[in-house]
């Protein structure tokens, strides 16, 4: 039960894309391509107008999606329209959750949001601007609807805070590989191993994200002890390349590129696990 | 009533995890240095506010306005603070605190450029490197302040996202902070953001009402009937109101920018005003739960005001709370009224106010009958920075009170750039 299950047998590849980027129809195909490429869990972004933790790649994706009319209810429809079997995690910012009104019950706020999400099959949440201290109401709703609340551990998270978060986290812990905002990078941060070491004895799987771009990055990160890799901007860059304001059709090349990028990242993660196993047996 | 982390249901700390340790560190520093005056921090702050800032500042009896409105009007002259606006009170406090905390670098956002200017000045004064984020639209309409920031040695980083105003500049500064948080202090420019910023900025600005309360008793022999201040993020209002909040008979008026209309365009996500207290709904933005201009889904709207410093979709959580408690009246005036008040104050009193400040005088003009016999208006800043905008906006309108500006147009030639 819970998102832990997808990390049990082999390292997980966890892609992020913004739902509805660049358009609703294209986005459906792109998410499905990620699954074909090997995604184990998909973090599906629900776009917020002020994405303060996002670098320019995802910021622009958010603008494209919002301009295409994405709203929370449209997002839930999107999830229903998606044809994927892997679990979905909703990644968003707290105001959209706080403001949400359930279309049938009329209830508003975190419980209404979690209920609606569970109705469409969303299994967990990452809420970028919701630290453990403020998470009470959403945590309760998640417990009620059997969902996981994933927390991000930053390179700055240490000491008492780390302990407090350990009590709150479920599903997996999102280990932020470097300080700063999202965005693909050309190297793997030295902070990664140190960050992983800090959560080494936690009972939940550890997924590392922020800056990962290539299969080789994924391999190094899993070899360093991660149970999964989270990749957003490197995929969104491919979506952006194929975004044409005049065409509301997924480009076959873009679908292809996303699928093969996903495969590269998944294979990198698998290679990392082999490397770690080999090092252990040495 | 509040723990100062939250104000009723408002406030809190809604930020990415990478910033949380810095916020805990700041909370501790705020408690030690500001609240407990450890290492004489507050003494040094007061001394620098006096020597560098020019405090105390006068509470001036405004003779023409008093005659015109048949009400005793007093002006609290924050425009005379070094840099030309109340913003230095906070900027100096925070840059000094960053120094005490051992931080190496200062970043800030700015709308009108007044906070950026004040921060750049304080950073130069205290020998700290400084970078300022400012929306492109605001860079265009507040050029004199961009010059001043640069001349004081600050980097000015243009922000091109969204409409290029204060909201986007705050988001961008938070992005920088998320990367550099270990060495950098973010000098937030108003009583907004995650706790402890709203309480701390209020404490630094409270010197305004501390002085005004004493001065009015000295000059008029009693407390005022009403106190008016314009509200963008709300630092000017909270500073001007703080020491009057317990005086239940003193009416407190937060004057917001009504822009061109209080109606909103939901489909476009645009509010042609910045009246988040008067028309906004509760939500979470930039680290706090507060009143916001947002659509029915929770997306933040683009706001509008003729004055860059009021052009923000949110407002401080404490102010939102005081409005809910009926302790503060949230009111607003539109762009036209603010412009008219700008000209009237300049001609009647020889005080050229910031366009932000002019909103408070617009309200005074429209409602002086309801404000009692003794009114204090905070002159939050001076208007030098706004002269280009005033020229442009005045030409678009038919304002009785505006002077004929054609001499400027003729002198500037047909290309007309001042
Ligand atoms: C002169 C002046 N007054 C008022 C304000 C409004 O800001 P706040 O309400 O945060 O004090 C500004 C902001 O830049 C300003 O420059």
mmCIF file of N, CA and C in Angstrom, chain B residues 136-239:
data_model
loop_
_atom_site.group_PDB
_atom_site.id
_atom_site.type_symbol
_atom_site.label_atom_id
_atom_site.label_comp_id
_atom_site.label_asym_id
_atom_site.label_seq_id
_atom_site.Cartn_x
_atom_site.Cartn_y
_atom_site.Cartn_z
ATOM 1 N N UNK B 136 9.939 45.090 -14.943
ATOM 2 C CA UNK B 136 10.225 45.960 -16.092
ATOM 3 C C UNK B 136 9.299 47.168 -16.187
ATOM 4 N N UNK B 137 8.005 46.919 -15.942
ATOM 5 C CA UNK B 137 7.038 48.023 -15.992
ATOM 6 C C UNK B 137 7.413 49.092 -14.973
ATOM 7 N N UNK B 138 7.794 48.639 -13.790
ATOM 8 C CA UNK B 138 8.138 49.588 -12.734
ATOM 9 C C UNK B 138 9.459 50.308 -13.026
ATOM 10 N N UNK B 139 10.402 49.615 -13.670
ATOM 11 C CA UNK B 139 11.658 50.279 -14.054
ATOM 12 C C UNK B 139 11.335 51.446 -14.980
ATOM 13 N N UNK B 140 10.381 51.193 -15.885
ATOM 14 C CA UNK B 140 10.008 52.238 -16.833
ATOM 15 C C UNK B 140 9.366 53.423 -16.114
ATOM 16 N N UNK B 141 8.467 53.141 -15.155
ATOM 17 C CA UNK B 141 7.739 54.274 -14.582
ATOM 18 C C UNK B 141 8.417 54.901 -13.367
ATOM 19 N N UNK B 142 9.527 54.342 -12.924
ATOM 20 C CA UNK B 142 10.201 54.905 -11.746
ATOM 21 C C UNK B 142 11.702 55.072 -12.009
ATOM 22 N N UNK B 143 12.025 55.642 -13.140
ATOM 23 C CA UNK B 143 13.436 55.722 -13.535
ATOM 24 C C UNK B 143 14.356 56.420 -12.535
ATOM 25 N N UNK B 144 13.915 57.519 -11.929
ATOM 26 C CA UNK B 144 14.839 58.202 -11.011
ATOM 27 C C UNK B 144 15.333 57.280 -9.894
ATOM 28 N N UNK B 145 14.468 56.412 -9.427
ATOM 29 C CA UNK B 145 14.898 55.503 -8.373
ATOM 30 C C UNK B 145 15.856 54.427 -8.873
ATOM 31 N N UNK B 146 15.698 54.041 -10.140
ATOM 32 C CA UNK B 146 16.643 53.084 -10.698
ATOM 33 C C UNK B 146 18.040 53.711 -10.722
ATOM 34 N N UNK B 147 18.110 54.968 -11.132
ATOM 35 C CA UNK B 147 19.397 55.679 -11.096
ATOM 36 C C UNK B 147 19.958 55.693 -9.678
ATOM 37 N N UNK B 148 19.111 56.036 -8.744
ATOM 38 C CA UNK B 148 19.618 56.170 -7.369
ATOM 39 C C UNK B 148 20.153 54.844 -6.838
ATOM 40 N N UNK B 149 19.438 53.765 -7.110
ATOM 41 C CA UNK B 149 19.921 52.453 -6.646
ATOM 42 C C UNK B 149 21.290 52.158 -7.229
ATOM 43 N N UNK B 150 21.414 52.403 -8.522
ATOM 44 C CA UNK B 150 22.681 52.093 -9.189
ATOM 45 C C UNK B 150 23.792 52.993 -8.653
ATOM 46 N N UNK B 151 23.473 54.247 -8.446
ATOM 47 C CA UNK B 151 24.485 55.174 -7.958
ATOM 48 C C UNK B 151 24.941 54.808 -6.547
ATOM 49 N N UNK B 152 24.051 54.215 -5.780
ATOM 50 C CA UNK B 152 24.450 53.732 -4.454
ATOM 51 C C UNK B 152 25.184 52.393 -4.503
ATOM 52 N N UNK B 153 25.402 51.886 -5.704
ATOM 53 C CA UNK B 153 26.231 50.691 -5.829
ATOM 54 C C UNK B 153 25.454 49.384 -5.906
ATOM 55 N N UNK B 154 24.135 49.454 -6.015
ATOM 56 C CA UNK B 154 23.356 48.217 -6.085
ATOM 57 C C UNK B 154 23.234 47.734 -7.524
ATOM 58 N N UNK B 155 23.104 46.418 -7.686
ATOM 59 C CA UNK B 155 22.738 45.841 -8.979
ATOM 60 C C UNK B 155 21.224 45.900 -9.100
ATOM 61 N N UNK B 156 20.718 46.261 -10.260
ATOM 62 C CA UNK B 156 19.271 46.239 -10.459
ATOM 63 C C UNK B 156 18.953 45.160 -11.501
ATOM 64 N N UNK B 157 18.197 44.141 -11.087
ATOM 65 C CA UNK B 157 17.859 43.030 -11.983
ATOM 66 C C UNK B 157 16.423 43.169 -12.474
ATOM 67 N N UNK B 158 16.228 43.409 -13.778
ATOM 68 C CA UNK B 158 14.863 43.562 -14.306
ATOM 69 C C UNK B 158 14.116 42.230 -14.288
ATOM 70 N N UNK B 159 12.850 42.270 -13.929
ATOM 71 C CA UNK B 159 12.013 41.077 -13.898
ATOM 72 C C UNK B 159 10.976 41.197 -15.016
ATOM 73 N N UNK B 160 10.974 40.188 -15.909
ATOM 74 C CA UNK B 160 10.155 40.310 -17.118
ATOM 75 C C UNK B 160 8.896 39.457 -17.075
ATOM 76 N N UNK B 161 8.743 38.632 -16.042
ATOM 77 C CA UNK B 161 7.568 37.757 -16.006
ATOM 78 C C UNK B 161 6.303 38.557 -15.720
ATOM 79 N N UNK B 162 5.164 37.974 -16.058
ATOM 80 C CA UNK B 162 3.862 38.572 -15.770
ATOM 81 C C UNK B 162 3.769 39.984 -16.302
ATOM 82 N N UNK B 163 3.199 40.865 -15.479
ATOM 83 C CA UNK B 163 3.086 42.254 -15.906
ATOM 84 C C UNK B 163 4.323 43.071 -15.536
ATOM 85 N N UNK B 164 5.288 42.437 -14.890
ATOM 86 C CA UNK B 164 6.518 43.150 -14.553
ATOM 87 C C UNK B 164 6.311 44.184 -13.472
ATOM 88 N N UNK B 165 5.560 43.793 -12.420
ATOM 89 C CA UNK B 165 5.388 44.712 -11.286
ATOM 90 C C UNK B 165 5.792 44.020 -9.988
ATOM 91 N N UNK B 166 5.332 44.550 -8.885
ATOM 92 C CA UNK B 166 5.840 44.137 -7.580
ATOM 93 C C UNK B 166 5.667 42.644 -7.282
ATOM 94 N N UNK B 167 4.509 42.104 -7.627
ATOM 95 C CA UNK B 167 4.254 40.680 -7.363
ATOM 96 C C UNK B 167 5.325 39.793 -7.993
ATOM 97 N N UNK B 168 5.657 40.070 -9.240
ATOM 98 C CA UNK B 168 6.656 39.277 -9.937
ATOM 99 C C UNK B 168 8.051 39.512 -9.338
ATOM 100 N N UNK B 169 8.301 40.749 -8.918
ATOM 101 C CA UNK B 169 9.610 41.053 -8.324
ATOM 102 C C UNK B 169 9.790 40.286 -7.007
ATOM 103 N N UNK B 170 8.732 40.172 -6.225
ATOM 104 C CA UNK B 170 8.822 39.409 -4.973
ATOM 105 C C UNK B 170 9.095 37.937 -5.281
ATOM 106 N N UNK B 171 8.367 37.369 -6.236
ATOM 107 C CA UNK B 171 8.592 35.962 -6.584
ATOM 108 C C UNK B 171 10.038 35.740 -7.020
ATOM 109 N N UNK B 172 10.549 36.654 -7.813
ATOM 110 C CA UNK B 172 11.911 36.500 -8.320
ATOM 111 C C UNK B 172 12.939 36.618 -7.195
ATOM 112 N N UNK B 173 12.703 37.499 -6.242
ATOM 113 C CA UNK B 173 13.636 37.644 -5.129
ATOM 114 C C UNK B 173 13.613 36.384 -4.268
ATOM 115 N N UNK B 174 12.424 35.792 -4.122
ATOM 116 C CA UNK B 174 12.348 34.531 -3.371
ATOM 117 C C UNK B 174 13.135 33.433 -4.068
ATOM 118 N N UNK B 175 13.133 33.447 -5.405
ATOM 119 C CA UNK B 175 13.919 32.446 -6.150
ATOM 120 C C UNK B 175 15.406 32.635 -5.883
ATOM 121 N N UNK B 176 15.862 33.860 -5.906
ATOM 122 C CA UNK B 176 17.275 34.131 -5.599
ATOM 123 C C UNK B 176 17.580 33.645 -4.186
ATOM 124 N N UNK B 177 16.687 34.002 -3.263
ATOM 125 C CA UNK B 177 16.914 33.650 -1.850
ATOM 126 C C UNK B 177 16.994 32.138 -1.663
ATOM 127 N N UNK B 178 16.167 31.400 -2.402
ATOM 128 C CA UNK B 178 16.161 29.937 -2.275
ATOM 129 C C UNK B 178 17.514 29.349 -2.680
ATOM 130 N N UNK B 179 18.258 30.076 -3.503
ATOM 131 C CA UNK B 179 19.562 29.602 -3.966
ATOM 132 C C UNK B 179 20.688 30.033 -3.029
ATOM 133 N N UNK B 180 20.525 31.186 -2.391
ATOM 134 C CA UNK B 180 21.654 31.822 -1.702
ATOM 135 C C UNK B 180 21.414 31.996 -0.210
ATOM 136 N N UNK B 181 20.411 31.278 0.274
ATOM 137 C CA UNK B 181 19.873 31.550 1.606
ATOM 138 C C UNK B 181 20.919 31.464 2.730
ATOM 139 N N UNK B 182 21.970 30.699 2.504
ATOM 140 C CA UNK B 182 22.934 30.534 3.593
ATOM 141 C C UNK B 182 23.744 31.801 3.871
ATOM 142 N N UNK B 183 23.942 32.616 2.835
ATOM 143 C CA UNK B 183 24.770 33.809 3.022
ATOM 144 C C UNK B 183 23.996 35.117 2.869
ATOM 145 N N UNK B 184 22.755 35.013 2.414
ATOM 146 C CA UNK B 184 22.038 36.204 1.969
ATOM 147 C C UNK B 184 20.825 36.501 2.835
ATOM 148 N N UNK B 185 20.579 37.779 3.115
ATOM 149 C CA UNK B 185 19.325 38.160 3.757
ATOM 150 C C UNK B 185 18.430 38.859 2.741
ATOM 151 N N UNK B 186 17.176 38.455 2.729
ATOM 152 C CA UNK B 186 16.173 39.079 1.867
ATOM 153 C C UNK B 186 15.467 40.167 2.669
ATOM 154 N N UNK B 187 15.720 41.417 2.304
ATOM 155 C CA UNK B 187 15.094 42.555 2.974
ATOM 156 C C UNK B 187 13.728 42.772 2.327
ATOM 157 N N UNK B 188 12.724 42.133 2.871
ATOM 158 C CA UNK B 188 11.400 42.266 2.261
ATOM 159 C C UNK B 188 10.884 43.678 2.572
ATOM 160 N N UNK B 189 10.170 44.283 1.597
ATOM 161 C CA UNK B 189 9.906 45.713 1.657
ATOM 162 C C UNK B 189 8.642 46.143 2.349
ATOM 163 N N UNK B 190 7.872 45.177 2.854
ATOM 164 C CA UNK B 190 6.641 45.598 3.504
ATOM 165 C C UNK B 190 6.259 44.578 4.577
ATOM 166 N N UNK B 191 5.099 44.777 5.181
ATOM 167 C CA UNK B 191 4.675 43.874 6.261
ATOM 168 C C UNK B 191 4.024 42.621 5.670
ATOM 169 N N UNK B 192 4.680 42.047 4.673
ATOM 170 C CA UNK B 192 4.169 40.866 3.994
ATOM 171 C C UNK B 192 5.197 39.743 4.142
ATOM 172 N N UNK B 193 4.924 38.602 3.513
ATOM 173 C CA UNK B 193 5.860 37.487 3.571
ATOM 174 C C UNK B 193 5.632 36.617 4.791
ATOM 175 N N UNK B 194 6.456 35.565 4.923
ATOM 176 C CA UNK B 194 6.306 34.630 6.039
ATOM 177 C C UNK B 194 6.707 35.266 7.364
ATOM 178 N N UNK B 195 6.122 34.790 8.464
ATOM 179 C CA UNK B 195 6.552 35.227 9.781
ATOM 180 C C UNK B 195 8.044 34.908 9.900
ATOM 181 N N UNK B 196 8.890 35.747 10.498
ATOM 182 C CA UNK B 196 8.521 36.906 11.306
ATOM 183 C C UNK B 196 8.474 38.239 10.552
ATOM 184 N N UNK B 197 8.551 38.215 9.200
ATOM 185 C CA UNK B 197 8.640 39.495 8.483
ATOM 186 C C UNK B 197 7.515 40.482 8.830
ATOM 187 N N UNK B 198 6.246 40.076 8.811
ATOM 188 C CA UNK B 198 5.201 41.086 9.043
ATOM 189 C C UNK B 198 5.337 41.795 10.401
ATOM 190 N N UNK B 199 5.658 41.043 11.433
ATOM 191 C CA UNK B 199 5.806 41.655 12.762
ATOM 192 C C UNK B 199 7.081 42.492 12.829
ATOM 193 N N UNK B 200 8.140 41.977 12.251
ATOM 194 C CA UNK B 200 9.423 42.669 12.327
ATOM 195 C C UNK B 200 9.394 43.986 11.544
ATOM 196 N N UNK B 201 8.849 43.947 10.349
ATOM 197 C CA UNK B 201 8.786 45.171 9.543
ATOM 198 C C UNK B 201 7.889 46.200 10.244
ATOM 199 N N UNK B 202 6.789 45.729 10.808
ATOM 200 C CA UNK B 202 5.921 46.626 11.587
ATOM 201 C C UNK B 202 6.705 47.270 12.728
ATOM 202 N N UNK B 203 7.493 46.475 13.441
ATOM 203 C CA UNK B 203 8.252 47.038 14.571
ATOM 204 C C UNK B 203 9.231 48.114 14.106
ATOM 205 N N UNK B 204 9.881 47.877 12.958
ATOM 206 C CA UNK B 204 10.814 48.891 12.455
ATOM 207 C C UNK B 204 10.059 50.154 12.004
ATOM 208 N N UNK B 205 8.872 49.972 11.459
ATOM 209 C CA UNK B 205 8.099 51.132 10.978
ATOM 210 C C UNK B 205 7.318 51.823 12.092
ATOM 211 N N UNK B 206 7.177 51.158 13.231
ATOM 212 C CA UNK B 206 6.317 51.703 14.286
ATOM 213 C C UNK B 206 6.842 53.022 14.848
ATOM 214 N N UNK B 207 8.081 53.341 14.539
ATOM 215 C CA UNK B 207 8.646 54.623 14.960
ATOM 216 C C UNK B 207 7.786 55.790 14.431
ATOM 217 N N UNK B 208 7.110 55.581 13.317
ATOM 218 C CA UNK B 208 6.265 56.647 12.760
ATOM 219 C C UNK B 208 5.151 57.004 13.747
ATOM 220 N N UNK B 209 4.415 56.008 14.190
ATOM 221 C CA UNK B 209 3.296 56.295 15.094
ATOM 222 C C UNK B 209 3.768 56.625 16.500
ATOM 223 N N UNK B 210 4.904 56.094 16.876
ATOM 224 C CA UNK B 210 5.445 56.437 18.195
ATOM 225 C C UNK B 210 5.700 57.950 18.250
ATOM 226 N N UNK B 211 6.353 58.470 17.215
ATOM 227 C CA UNK B 211 6.602 59.911 17.169
ATOM 228 C C UNK B 211 5.303 60.701 17.010
ATOM 229 N N UNK B 212 4.482 60.255 16.072
ATOM 230 C CA UNK B 212 3.274 61.035 15.764
ATOM 231 C C UNK B 212 2.361 61.144 16.985
ATOM 232 N N UNK B 213 2.278 60.076 17.752
ATOM 233 C CA UNK B 213 1.391 60.071 18.920
ATOM 234 C C UNK B 213 1.861 61.095 19.956
ATOM 235 N N UNK B 214 3.162 61.122 20.180
ATOM 236 C CA UNK B 214 3.708 62.114 21.118
ATOM 237 C C UNK B 214 3.542 63.529 20.578
ATOM 238 N N UNK B 215 3.856 63.693 19.295
ATOM 239 C CA UNK B 215 3.839 65.035 18.704
ATOM 240 C C UNK B 215 2.441 65.633 18.677
ATOM 241 N N UNK B 216 1.448 64.812 18.406
ATOM 242 C CA UNK B 216 0.087 65.364 18.314
ATOM 243 C C UNK B 216 -0.398 65.789 19.703
ATOM 244 N N UNK B 217 0.020 65.044 20.688
ATOM 245 C CA UNK B 217 -0.387 65.434 22.048
ATOM 246 C C UNK B 217 0.278 66.740 22.462
ATOM 247 N N UNK B 218 1.504 66.880 22.051
ATOM 248 C CA UNK B 218 2.245 68.095 22.340
ATOM 249 C C UNK B 218 1.639 69.289 21.600
ATOM 250 N N UNK B 219 1.330 69.100 20.310
ATOM 251 C CA UNK B 219 0.885 70.225 19.485
ATOM 252 C C UNK B 219 -0.590 70.538 19.640
ATOM 253 N N UNK B 220 -1.414 69.502 19.730
ATOM 254 C CA UNK B 220 -2.863 69.730 19.751
ATOM 255 C C UNK B 220 -3.452 69.427 21.118
ATOM 256 N N UNK B 221 -2.647 68.870 21.980
ATOM 257 C CA UNK B 221 -3.117 68.582 23.333
ATOM 258 C C UNK B 221 -4.041 67.384 23.421
ATOM 259 N N UNK B 222 -4.163 66.634 22.353
ATOM 260 C CA UNK B 222 -5.008 65.438 22.415
ATOM 261 C C UNK B 222 -4.680 64.475 21.283
ATOM 262 N N UNK B 223 -5.319 63.323 21.347
ATOM 263 C CA UNK B 223 -5.132 62.351 20.277
ATOM 264 C C UNK B 223 -6.005 62.749 19.086
ATOM 265 N N UNK B 224 -5.629 62.303 17.891
ATOM 266 C CA UNK B 224 -6.419 62.647 16.712
ATOM 267 C C UNK B 224 -7.740 61.875 16.676
ATOM 268 N N UNK B 225 -8.667 62.374 15.871
ATOM 269 C CA UNK B 225 -9.896 61.616 15.637
ATOM 270 C C UNK B 225 -9.653 60.528 14.601
ATOM 271 N N UNK B 226 -8.780 60.858 13.640
ATOM 272 C CA UNK B 226 -8.526 59.900 12.556
ATOM 273 C C UNK B 226 -7.069 59.937 12.137
ATOM 274 N N UNK B 227 -6.588 58.787 11.694
ATOM 275 C CA UNK B 227 -5.253 58.679 11.114
ATOM 276 C C UNK B 227 -5.393 58.001 9.758
ATOM 277 N N UNK B 228 -4.800 58.628 8.720
ATOM 278 C CA UNK B 228 -4.904 58.097 7.355
ATOM 279 C C UNK B 228 -3.532 57.729 6.826
ATOM 280 N N UNK B 229 -3.456 56.600 6.158
ATOM 281 C CA UNK B 229 -2.216 56.232 5.482
ATOM 282 C C UNK B 229 -2.557 55.371 4.281
ATOM 283 N N UNK B 230 -1.742 55.482 3.237
ATOM 284 C CA UNK B 230 -2.001 54.663 2.060
ATOM 285 C C UNK B 230 -1.450 53.257 2.274
ATOM 286 N N UNK B 231 -2.078 52.273 1.642
ATOM 287 C CA UNK B 231 -1.686 50.874 1.841
ATOM 288 C C UNK B 231 -1.392 50.177 0.525
ATOM 289 N N UNK B 232 -0.155 49.728 0.409
ATOM 290 C CA UNK B 232 0.209 48.835 -0.684
ATOM 291 C C UNK B 232 0.340 47.461 -0.042
ATOM 292 N N UNK B 233 1.556 47.132 0.380
ATOM 293 C CA UNK B 233 1.748 45.942 1.206
ATOM 294 C C UNK B 233 1.277 46.191 2.620
ATOM 295 N N UNK B 234 1.363 47.445 3.048
ATOM 296 C CA UNK B 234 0.841 47.816 4.355
ATOM 297 C C UNK B 234 1.867 48.242 5.390
ATOM 298 N N UNK B 235 3.136 48.436 5.000
ATOM 299 C CA UNK B 235 4.127 48.824 6.011
ATOM 300 C C UNK B 235 3.907 50.258 6.459
ATOM 301 N N UNK B 236 3.498 51.090 5.535
ATOM 302 C CA UNK B 236 3.235 52.481 5.871
ATOM 303 C C UNK B 236 2.028 52.578 6.816
ATOM 304 N N UNK B 237 0.999 51.824 6.527
ATOM 305 C CA UNK B 237 -0.178 51.839 7.404
ATOM 306 C C UNK B 237 0.148 51.245 8.769
ATOM 307 N N UNK B 238 0.777 50.084 8.784
ATOM 308 C CA UNK B 238 1.043 49.460 10.085
ATOM 309 C C UNK B 238 1.966 50.335 10.928
ATOM 310 N N UNK B 239 2.962 50.952 10.287
ATOM 311 C CA UNK B 239 3.853 51.843 11.018
ATOM 312 C C UNK B 239 3.121 53.058 11.565
#
